[in-house]
């Protein structure tokens, strides 16, 4: 386990803390405060220890990439994208000031705002005792995301000068080696520690990778095999059953020789799927693929659902969800599990007509939690699903990091965690 803010003396110290406040914004208004609320326990604890100051830093989107997309969208619509349009867009989507104001309300105390992430040492030194400051979006500086440590060094050094102790509570960016997430640690005298959110993520994800309570069931869904193959291979080491759902299931069904109609298939990964099926058989891991489906003639929210009572899918249909017989198989495996990791929906849950499979899985996992199983929902669309069905509080842990949780489960070393002191 990692050391946290509770393991070090914070009194009178200047704290520089990386948070993940990359929240959805619309016209400068926070649309979902999940990540802000997840960081509050650490922020409040630090302030209770009477530090000299607490400086928070985060990214909020990627200004350069976001502006480029907005420009391209405007050009396609035959419109000009002026400098005024650019500033209005950035102000509504990428600037941290509205987030600082939102945090101030939730914290119930003043949060000063720095209009830039760099050049703030004098302003930080002049803060009143115990004050909180939020820096502007770190990604306004290209050094933040630069590929080499040498390119990131000047920014990382500057950020390091703002604090005596670096606290990383941004699990959502822990898989990225960036100036504010990992490189900063090279220039701190004290060993960096984690916040409570980072601690919780490691506490629940690490056992799933190394020593899960058994039987362990992994439910892996989503659109593409290519993005999940490393996770599937990693989970084969400990899983008793591997439920493969979503669009990726149809590459596996085609690999088994089944007809998949117009369903999403990655032909380049058929051989990969065959190898994984063979490995699972060798390791005595039960692979559960759909045995019936809910199909449609087109990928559309208004498409009429068509029940496919069998594994073979007609040529005119694409699979959009799993059917009732498949859900019976899921229930049997999930019902016997002592630990469950779920990453990725098993159908197009965004469309109400094709949400039943994913909602049923969410309820099965929630029921398993209720009877004592350890259940972890691993980021991304799975989190969106449990939120949509109001079941997030029925899981042992819902991860705040999509890409980070995926790479953690692949067994990769995450730079933002590797820098932290360990117990």
Tab-separated table of C-alpha atoms in Angstrom:
chain	number	residue	atom	x	y	z
A	1	UNK	CA	0.000	0.000	0.000
A	2	UNK	CA	1.010	3.611	-0.513
A	3	UNK	CA	1.713	6.164	2.193
A	4	UNK	CA	-0.858	8.934	2.438
A	5	UNK	CA	-1.221	12.403	3.906
A	6	UNK	CA	-1.942	10.701	7.258
A	7	UNK	CA	1.603	9.299	7.346
A	8	UNK	CA	3.425	12.653	7.203
A	9	UNK	CA	3.511	15.831	9.266
A	10	UNK	CA	1.740	18.586	7.323
A	11	UNK	CA	1.686	21.307	9.977
A	12	UNK	CA	3.244	24.540	8.751
A	13	UNK	CA	4.223	22.917	5.428
A	14	UNK	CA	3.487	24.199	1.951
A	15	UNK	CA	1.474	21.492	0.165
A	16	UNK	CA	1.321	21.192	-3.618
A	17	UNK	CA	-1.422	18.726	-4.598
A	18	UNK	CA	-2.397	17.213	-7.939
A	19	UNK	CA	-6.140	16.653	-8.194
A	20	UNK	CA	-8.226	15.385	-11.096
A	21	UNK	CA	-10.772	18.147	-11.629
A	22	UNK	CA	-11.161	17.298	-15.307
A	23	UNK	CA	-14.931	17.617	-15.009
A	24	UNK	CA	-17.554	18.062	-17.753
A	25	UNK	CA	-18.163	21.773	-18.389
A	26	UNK	CA	-20.776	23.633	-20.388
A	27	UNK	CA	-20.490	27.396	-20.852
A	28	UNK	CA	-18.295	27.648	-17.774
A	29	UNK	CA	-20.637	25.636	-15.537
A	30	UNK	CA	-19.660	22.341	-13.858
A	31	UNK	CA	-21.983	19.592	-15.137
A	32	UNK	CA	-20.832	16.700	-12.927
A	33	UNK	CA	-18.955	17.215	-9.642
A	34	UNK	CA	-18.074	13.555	-8.944
A	35	UNK	CA	-14.317	14.126	-9.201
A	36	UNK	CA	-14.401	17.325	-7.154
A	37	UNK	CA	-16.362	15.637	-4.366
A	38	UNK	CA	-14.003	12.638	-4.446
A	39	UNK	CA	-11.034	14.915	-3.618
A	40	UNK	CA	-12.761	16.825	-0.787
A	41	UNK	CA	-11.878	14.376	2.043
A	42	UNK	CA	-8.142	14.775	1.326
A	43	UNK	CA	-8.384	18.563	0.944
A	44	UNK	CA	-10.304	18.909	4.219
A	45	UNK	CA	-7.893	16.635	6.085
A	46	UNK	CA	-4.873	18.632	4.883
A	47	UNK	CA	-6.476	21.910	5.995
A	48	UNK	CA	-7.283	20.439	9.427
A	49	UNK	CA	-3.533	19.821	9.886
A	50	UNK	CA	-2.884	23.584	9.625
A	51	UNK	CA	-0.464	23.693	6.669
A	52	UNK	CA	1.259	26.912	5.620
A	53	UNK	CA	-0.637	26.751	2.314
A	54	UNK	CA	-2.371	24.297	-0.014
A	55	UNK	CA	-1.945	24.736	-3.778
A	56	UNK	CA	-4.145	22.619	-6.066
A	57	UNK	CA	-3.363	21.866	-9.700
A	58	UNK	CA	-5.308	20.013	-12.380
A	59	UNK	CA	-5.952	19.849	-16.081
A	60	UNK	CA	-9.365	20.569	-17.587
A	61	UNK	CA	-9.614	19.116	-21.039
A	62	UNK	CA	-6.756	19.794	-23.443
A	63	UNK	CA	-7.067	23.401	-24.698
A	64	UNK	CA	-5.012	22.975	-27.894
A	65	UNK	CA	-6.797	19.775	-28.964
A	66	UNK	CA	-10.235	21.043	-27.897
A	67	UNK	CA	-9.822	24.284	-29.858
A	68	UNK	CA	-8.640	22.362	-32.934
A	69	UNK	CA	-11.769	20.183	-32.819
A	70	UNK	CA	-13.997	23.258	-32.410
A	71	UNK	CA	-12.298	24.948	-35.379
A	72	UNK	CA	-12.754	21.862	-37.559
A	73	UNK	CA	-16.409	21.621	-36.540
A	74	UNK	CA	-16.954	25.301	-37.432
A	75	UNK	CA	-15.205	24.879	-40.797
A	76	UNK	CA	-17.370	21.853	-41.659
A	77	UNK	CA	-20.439	23.971	-40.917
A	78	UNK	CA	-19.062	26.718	-43.204
A	79	UNK	CA	-18.442	29.136	-40.321
A	80	UNK	CA	-15.374	31.154	-39.363
A	81	UNK	CA	-13.775	30.546	-35.980
A	82	UNK	CA	-12.441	33.912	-34.782
A	83	UNK	CA	-10.074	34.736	-31.907
A	84	UNK	CA	-13.140	35.922	-29.956
A	85	UNK	CA	-14.819	32.549	-30.613
A	86	UNK	CA	-11.657	30.792	-29.436
A	87	UNK	CA	-11.510	32.726	-26.155
A	88	UNK	CA	-15.230	32.209	-25.516
A	89	UNK	CA	-14.814	28.470	-26.175
A	90	UNK	CA	-11.774	28.167	-23.884
A	91	UNK	CA	-13.480	30.187	-21.125
A	92	UNK	CA	-16.469	27.872	-21.210
A	93	UNK	CA	-14.554	24.597	-21.413
A	94	UNK	CA	-10.916	24.818	-20.274
A	95	UNK	CA	-10.461	27.533	-17.653
A	96	UNK	CA	-10.209	26.456	-14.005
A	97	UNK	CA	-11.727	29.601	-12.460
A	98	UNK	CA	-15.341	28.282	-12.464
A	99	UNK	CA	-14.036	25.032	-10.903
A	100	UNK	CA	-12.213	27.022	-8.180
A	101	UNK	CA	-15.446	28.920	-7.461
A	102	UNK	CA	-17.396	25.654	-7.326
A	103	UNK	CA	-14.838	24.121	-4.947
A	104	UNK	CA	-15.042	27.231	-2.764
A	105	UNK	CA	-18.781	26.673	-2.266
A	106	UNK	CA	-18.327	22.988	-1.463
A	107	UNK	CA	-15.394	23.647	0.855
A	108	UNK	CA	-17.081	26.538	2.629
A	109	UNK	CA	-13.865	28.585	2.636
A	110	UNK	CA	-11.992	30.891	0.269
A	111	UNK	CA	-10.144	29.414	-2.714
A	112	UNK	CA	-7.779	31.909	-4.339
A	113	UNK	CA	-7.333	31.554	-8.099
A	114	UNK	CA	-4.041	31.923	-9.986
A	115	UNK	CA	-4.531	33.016	-13.631
A	116	UNK	CA	-1.586	30.844	-14.725
A	117	UNK	CA	-0.012	27.610	-13.510
A	118	UNK	CA	3.490	29.084	-13.737
A	119	UNK	CA	5.083	32.212	-12.287
A	120	UNK	CA	3.069	31.972	-9.064
A	121	UNK	CA	5.751	31.508	-6.380
A	122	UNK	CA	5.539	35.111	-5.090
A	123	UNK	CA	1.734	34.956	-4.959
A	124	UNK	CA	1.861	31.634	-3.093
A	125	UNK	CA	4.426	32.947	-0.593
A	126	UNK	CA	2.123	35.927	0.050
A	127	UNK	CA	-0.930	33.768	0.802
A	128	UNK	CA	-2.396	34.028	4.317
A	129	UNK	CA	-1.602	31.157	6.682
A	130	UNK	CA	-3.644	28.038	5.786
A	131	UNK	CA	-4.936	29.478	2.493
A	132	UNK	CA	-5.980	27.419	-0.555
A	133	UNK	CA	-5.058	28.361	-4.114
A	134	UNK	CA	-6.137	26.756	-7.392
A	135	UNK	CA	-3.777	27.100	-10.355
A	136	UNK	CA	-4.976	27.644	-13.909
A	137	UNK	CA	-5.232	24.545	-16.147
A	138	UNK	CA	-1.734	23.002	-16.333
A	139	UNK	CA	-2.325	21.969	-19.950
A	140	UNK	CA	-2.155	25.563	-21.158
A	141	UNK	CA	1.593	24.823	-21.083
A	142	UNK	CA	2.885	22.358	-23.660
A	143	UNK	CA	5.619	21.262	-21.217
A	144	UNK	CA	2.950	19.523	-19.082
A	145	UNK	CA	2.355	16.814	-21.671
A	146	UNK	CA	5.770	16.856	-23.389
A	147	UNK	CA	7.102	13.428	-24.290
A	148	UNK	CA	10.526	13.672	-22.636
A	149	UNK	CA	11.483	14.344	-19.013
A	150	UNK	CA	13.934	17.014	-20.221
A	151	UNK	CA	11.128	18.958	-21.918
A	152	UNK	CA	8.922	18.628	-18.818
A	153	UNK	CA	11.730	19.572	-16.410
A	154	UNK	CA	11.378	23.410	-16.354
A	155	UNK	CA	7.654	23.247	-15.587
A	156	UNK	CA	8.054	20.418	-13.076
A	157	UNK	CA	10.809	22.364	-11.245
A	158	UNK	CA	8.635	25.464	-11.069
A	159	UNK	CA	5.659	23.519	-9.690
A	160	UNK	CA	7.929	21.780	-7.170
A	161	UNK	CA	9.050	25.185	-5.862
A	162	UNK	CA	5.452	25.862	-4.737
A	163	UNK	CA	5.501	23.238	-1.999
A	164	UNK	CA	7.454	21.301	0.602
A	165	UNK	CA	5.342	18.154	0.131
A	166	UNK	CA	3.744	16.831	-3.068
A	167	UNK	CA	0.426	15.019	-2.642
A	168	UNK	CA	-0.987	13.086	-5.598
A	169	UNK	CA	-4.722	12.409	-5.383
A	170	UNK	CA	-5.350	12.326	-9.134
A	171	UNK	CA	-5.800	8.648	-9.942
A	172	UNK	CA	-7.449	9.558	-13.245
A	173	UNK	CA	-4.087	10.846	-14.529
A	174	UNK	CA	-1.839	8.371	-12.690
A	175	UNK	CA	-1.107	6.502	-15.945
A	176	UNK	CA	0.404	9.625	-17.512
A	177	UNK	CA	4.006	10.720	-16.943
A	178	UNK	CA	3.508	14.479	-17.021
A	179	UNK	CA	5.055	17.519	-15.344
A	180	UNK	CA	2.355	17.796	-12.651
A	181	UNK	CA	1.660	14.078	-12.146
A	182	UNK	CA	5.081	12.417	-11.850
A	183	UNK	CA	8.031	14.496	-13.099
A	184	UNK	CA	7.489	17.012	-10.258
A	185	UNK	CA	8.537	14.311	-7.752
A	186	UNK	CA	12.164	14.469	-9.002
A	187	UNK	CA	12.472	18.005	-7.701
A	188	UNK	CA	10.860	17.593	-4.261
A	189	UNK	CA	13.052	17.069	-1.185
A	190	UNK	CA	10.331	15.119	0.636
A	191	UNK	CA	8.978	11.790	-0.620
A	192	UNK	CA	5.557	12.352	-2.288
A	193	UNK	CA	2.464	10.723	-0.738
A	194	UNK	CA	-1.021	9.887	-1.935
A	195	UNK	CA	-4.369	11.341	-1.008
A	196	UNK	CA	-7.296	9.293	0.274
A	197	UNK	CA	-8.793	8.843	-3.213
A	198	UNK	CA	-5.527	7.450	-4.560
A	199	UNK	CA	-5.295	5.175	-1.517
A	200	UNK	CA	-8.824	3.845	-2.095
A	201	UNK	CA	-8.190	3.171	-5.787
A	202	UNK	CA	-5.034	1.163	-5.019
A	203	UNK	CA	-6.734	-0.612	-2.090
A	204	UNK	CA	-9.484	-2.021	-4.326
A	205	UNK	CA	-7.732	-2.447	-7.677
A	206	UNK	CA	-4.498	-4.048	-6.439
A	207	UNK	CA	-6.149	-7.178	-4.946
A	208	UNK	CA	-8.084	-7.727	-8.189
A	209	UNK	CA	-4.767	-7.930	-9.983
A	210	UNK	CA	-2.712	-9.837	-7.411
A	211	UNK	CA	-4.844	-11.860	-5.005
A	212	UNK	CA	-8.626	-11.494	-5.387
A	213	UNK	CA	-11.095	-13.377	-3.163
A	214	UNK	CA	-12.136	-16.404	-5.228
A	215	UNK	CA	-14.123	-17.294	-7.205
A	216	UNK	CA	-13.373	-14.062	-9.086
A	217	UNK	CA	-15.493	-13.000	-12.052
A	218	UNK	CA	-14.258	-10.397	-14.538
A	219	UNK	CA	-16.914	-8.744	-16.717
A	220	UNK	CA	-15.236	-7.031	-19.651
A	221	UNK	CA	-17.319	-5.230	-22.247
A	222	UNK	CA	-17.091	-2.267	-24.563
A	223	UNK	CA	-16.754	-1.879	-28.290
A	224	UNK	CA	-13.308	-3.171	-29.223
A	225	UNK	CA	-11.122	-6.159	-28.417
A	226	UNK	CA	-8.059	-4.098	-29.389
A	227	UNK	CA	-8.478	-1.754	-26.396
A	228	UNK	CA	-9.120	-4.536	-23.876
A	229	UNK	CA	-6.941	-7.461	-24.956
A	230	UNK	CA	-4.139	-6.656	-22.457
A	231	UNK	CA	-6.691	-6.527	-19.613
A	232	UNK	CA	-8.236	-9.832	-20.684
A	233	UNK	CA	-4.802	-11.500	-20.773
A	234	UNK	CA	-3.906	-10.071	-17.353
A	235	UNK	CA	-7.187	-11.127	-15.726
A	236	UNK	CA	-6.863	-14.704	-17.029
A	237	UNK	CA	-4.247	-15.233	-14.287
A	238	UNK	CA	-6.777	-14.938	-11.449
A	239	UNK	CA	-10.305	-15.091	-12.860
A	240	UNK	CA	-12.549	-18.120	-12.413
A	241	UNK	CA	-14.904	-16.802	-15.109
A	242	UNK	CA	-14.442	-14.157	-17.789
A	243	UNK	CA	-17.653	-12.583	-19.086
A	244	UNK	CA	-17.028	-10.997	-22.488
A	245	UNK	CA	-19.798	-8.679	-23.644
A	246	UNK	CA	-20.431	-5.580	-25.724
A	247	UNK	CA	-19.224	-5.128	-29.286
A	248	UNK	CA	-15.991	-7.002	-28.552
A	249	UNK	CA	-17.934	-10.244	-27.943
A	250	UNK	CA	-18.712	-10.571	-31.647
A	251	UNK	CA	-15.042	-10.780	-32.629
A	252	UNK	CA	-14.826	-13.760	-30.246
A	253	UNK	CA	-18.032	-15.331	-31.581
A	254	UNK	CA	-16.744	-14.983	-35.155
A	255	UNK	CA	-13.457	-16.552	-33.988
A	256	UNK	CA	-15.523	-19.536	-32.812
A	257	UNK	CA	-17.096	-19.810	-36.278
A	258	UNK	CA	-20.502	-18.244	-35.517
A	259	UNK	CA	-22.473	-15.947	-37.821
A	260	UNK	CA	-22.478	-12.387	-36.469
A	261	UNK	CA	-24.490	-10.531	-39.112
A	262	UNK	CA	-23.654	-6.808	-39.260
A	263	UNK	CA	-22.277	-6.758	-35.699
A	264	UNK	CA	-19.070	-4.916	-34.883
A	265	UNK	CA	-16.067	-7.178	-35.571
A	266	UNK	CA	-12.324	-6.470	-35.602
A	267	UNK	CA	-11.135	-8.962	-38.217
A	268	UNK	CA	-7.501	-8.134	-37.432
A	269	UNK	CA	-8.045	-9.522	-33.929
A	270	UNK	CA	-9.730	-12.836	-34.811
A	271	UNK	CA	-6.461	-14.761	-34.289
A	272	UNK	CA	-5.864	-12.879	-31.020
A	273	UNK	CA	-9.346	-13.883	-29.856
A	274	UNK	CA	-8.689	-17.524	-30.796
A	275	UNK	CA	-5.445	-17.501	-28.800
A	276	UNK	CA	-7.145	-16.000	-25.739
A	277	UNK	CA	-9.909	-18.631	-25.907
A	278	UNK	CA	-7.260	-21.358	-26.074
A	279	UNK	CA	-5.293	-19.834	-23.157
A	280	UNK	CA	-8.461	-19.677	-21.077
A	281	UNK	CA	-9.131	-23.356	-21.721
A	282	UNK	CA	-5.575	-24.245	-20.641
A	283	UNK	CA	-5.967	-22.181	-17.457
A	284	UNK	CA	-9.453	-23.622	-16.763
A	285	UNK	CA	-11.083	-20.192	-16.929
A	286	UNK	CA	-14.716	-20.272	-18.015
A	287	UNK	CA	-15.312	-17.838	-20.903
A	288	UNK	CA	-18.919	-16.651	-21.084
A	289	UNK	CA	-19.959	-15.250	-24.466
A	290	UNK	CA	-23.500	-14.247	-25.539
A	291	UNK	CA	-25.754	-17.155	-26.492
A	292	UNK	CA	-28.667	-14.944	-27.581
A	293	UNK	CA	-29.006	-11.292	-28.507
A	294	UNK	CA	-31.127	-8.224	-29.014
A	295	UNK	CA	-30.412	-6.969	-32.520
A	296	UNK	CA	-31.350	-4.105	-34.806
A	297	UNK	CA	-31.066	-3.324	-38.513
A	298	UNK	CA	-29.157	-0.094	-37.818
A	299	UNK	CA	-27.125	1.541	-35.039
A	300	UNK	CA	-29.796	4.002	-33.973
A	301	UNK	CA	-31.521	4.926	-30.712
A	302	UNK	CA	-34.861	4.623	-32.487
A	303	UNK	CA	-34.114	1.303	-34.203
A	304	UNK	CA	-36.663	-1.429	-33.487
A	305	UNK	CA	-35.181	-4.127	-31.184
A	306	UNK	CA	-35.294	-7.652	-32.622
A	307	UNK	CA	-34.927	-10.710	-30.363
A	308	UNK	CA	-32.417	-13.270	-31.663
A	309	UNK	CA	-33.129	-16.535	-29.843
A	310	UNK	CA	-29.806	-18.261	-30.431
A	311	UNK	CA	-26.125	-17.587	-30.924
A	312	UNK	CA	-26.256	-17.132	-34.734
A	313	UNK	CA	-27.141	-13.597	-35.882
A	314	UNK	CA	-29.002	-13.080	-39.201
A	315	UNK	CA	-27.170	-11.196	-41.962
A	316	UNK	CA	-29.516	-8.185	-41.800
A	317	UNK	CA	-29.025	-7.546	-38.062
A	318	UNK	CA	-26.315	-6.229	-35.764
A	319	UNK	CA	-26.216	-7.243	-32.107
A	320	UNK	CA	-26.944	-4.300	-29.766
A	321	UNK	CA	-27.467	-6.102	-26.445
A	322	UNK	CA	-27.418	-9.556	-24.880
A	323	UNK	CA	-30.562	-11.646	-24.582
A	324	UNK	CA	-32.323	-13.331	-21.607
A	325	UNK	CA	-30.508	-16.698	-21.930
A	326	UNK	CA	-27.154	-14.910	-21.736
A	327	UNK	CA	-28.296	-13.034	-18.619
A	328	UNK	CA	-29.079	-16.392	-16.974
A	329	UNK	CA	-25.446	-17.436	-17.570
A	330	UNK	CA	-24.233	-14.110	-16.161
A	331	UNK	CA	-26.392	-14.493	-13.072
A	332	UNK	CA	-25.035	-17.970	-12.345
A	333	UNK	CA	-21.396	-16.799	-12.512
A	334	UNK	CA	-21.907	-13.478	-10.700
A	335	UNK	CA	-24.089	-15.133	-8.056
A	336	UNK	CA	-21.236	-17.451	-7.023
A	337	UNK	CA	-18.489	-14.805	-7.090
A	338	UNK	CA	-16.610	-13.514	-4.048
A	339	UNK	CA	-14.950	-10.752	-6.082
A	340	UNK	CA	-16.019	-9.015	-9.303
A	341	UNK	CA	-14.265	-6.538	-11.568
A	342	UNK	CA	-16.473	-4.867	-14.185
A	343	UNK	CA	-15.089	-2.767	-17.018
A	344	UNK	CA	-17.298	-1.970	-19.986
A	345	UNK	CA	-21.028	-2.301	-20.798
A	346	UNK	CA	-22.459	-5.469	-22.368
A	347	UNK	CA	-24.735	-3.580	-24.777
A	348	UNK	CA	-25.497	-0.137	-26.174
A	349	UNK	CA	-26.880	1.055	-22.826
A	350	UNK	CA	-27.018	4.690	-24.004
A	351	UNK	CA	-30.037	3.653	-26.114
A	352	UNK	CA	-32.929	2.748	-23.794
A	353	UNK	CA	-34.141	-0.072	-26.073
A	354	UNK	CA	-30.767	-1.805	-25.712
A	355	UNK	CA	-29.946	-1.038	-22.065
A	356	UNK	CA	-31.527	-4.062	-20.382
A	357	UNK	CA	-28.407	-6.246	-20.449
A	358	UNK	CA	-26.127	-3.630	-18.907
A	359	UNK	CA	-28.747	-2.634	-16.327
A	360	UNK	CA	-29.221	-6.288	-15.378
A	361	UNK	CA	-25.458	-6.739	-14.938
A	362	UNK	CA	-25.331	-3.607	-12.770
A	363	UNK	CA	-28.113	-4.999	-10.553
A	364	UNK	CA	-26.430	-8.419	-10.325
A	365	UNK	CA	-23.138	-6.786	-9.254
A	366	UNK	CA	-24.998	-4.600	-6.730
A	367	UNK	CA	-26.709	-7.704	-5.302
A	368	UNK	CA	-23.319	-9.446	-5.046
A	369	UNK	CA	-21.983	-6.476	-3.059
A	370	UNK	CA	-24.958	-6.775	-0.723
A	371	UNK	CA	-24.112	-10.403	0.075
A	372	UNK	CA	-20.471	-9.577	0.808
A	373	UNK	CA	-18.586	-9.859	-2.477
A	374	UNK	CA	-15.870	-7.296	-3.243
A	375	UNK	CA	-17.019	-5.430	-6.352
A	376	UNK	CA	-15.032	-2.908	-8.367
A	377	UNK	CA	-16.377	-0.931	-11.319
A	378	UNK	CA	-13.384	0.068	-13.382
A	379	UNK	CA	-13.945	3.470	-14.889
A	380	UNK	CA	-15.246	4.762	-18.214
A	381	UNK	CA	-18.621	3.689	-19.578
A	382	UNK	CA	-19.204	1.239	-16.719
A	383	UNK	CA	-19.246	4.194	-14.318
A	384	UNK	CA	-21.656	6.040	-16.611
A	385	UNK	CA	-23.853	2.917	-16.541
A	386	UNK	CA	-23.971	2.513	-12.742
A	387	UNK	CA	-24.683	6.232	-12.446
A	388	UNK	CA	-27.472	6.019	-15.036
A	389	UNK	CA	-29.119	3.187	-13.082
A	390	UNK	CA	-28.469	4.892	-9.696
A	391	UNK	CA	-26.421	1.961	-8.385
A	392	UNK	CA	-22.993	3.554	-7.792
A	393	UNK	CA	-23.441	3.518	-4.016
A	394	UNK	CA	-24.232	-0.219	-4.144
A	395	UNK	CA	-20.716	-1.145	-5.333
A	396	UNK	CA	-17.638	-1.660	-3.123
A	397	UNK	CA	-15.708	0.795	-5.273
A	398	UNK	CA	-16.349	2.830	-8.416
A	399	UNK	CA	-13.076	3.966	-9.965
A	400	UNK	CA	-12.605	7.602	-10.984
A	401	UNK	CA	-10.064	6.718	-13.684
A	402	UNK	CA	-11.061	5.037	-16.955
A	403	UNK	CA	-7.678	4.788	-18.690
A	404	UNK	CA	-5.802	4.569	-15.390
A	405	UNK	CA	-7.878	1.685	-14.030
A	406	UNK	CA	-7.546	-0.146	-17.356
A	407	UNK	CA	-3.746	0.175	-17.363
A	408	UNK	CA	-3.578	-0.780	-13.669
A	409	UNK	CA	-5.517	-3.972	-14.426
A	410	UNK	CA	-3.193	-4.682	-17.344
A	411	UNK	CA	-0.436	-4.897	-14.742
A	412	UNK	CA	1.365	-1.777	-15.965
A	413	UNK	CA	3.315	0.478	-13.621
A	414	UNK	CA	1.477	3.807	-13.377
A	415	UNK	CA	3.941	6.737	-13.143
A	416	UNK	CA	1.695	8.770	-10.809
A	417	UNK	CA	1.638	5.873	-8.319
A	418	UNK	CA	5.222	4.681	-8.790
A	419	UNK	CA	6.537	8.002	-7.361
A	420	UNK	CA	4.612	7.621	-4.072
A	421	UNK	CA	6.115	6.398	-0.822
A	422	UNK	CA	4.991	2.897	0.127
A	423	UNK	CA	4.300	1.278	3.499
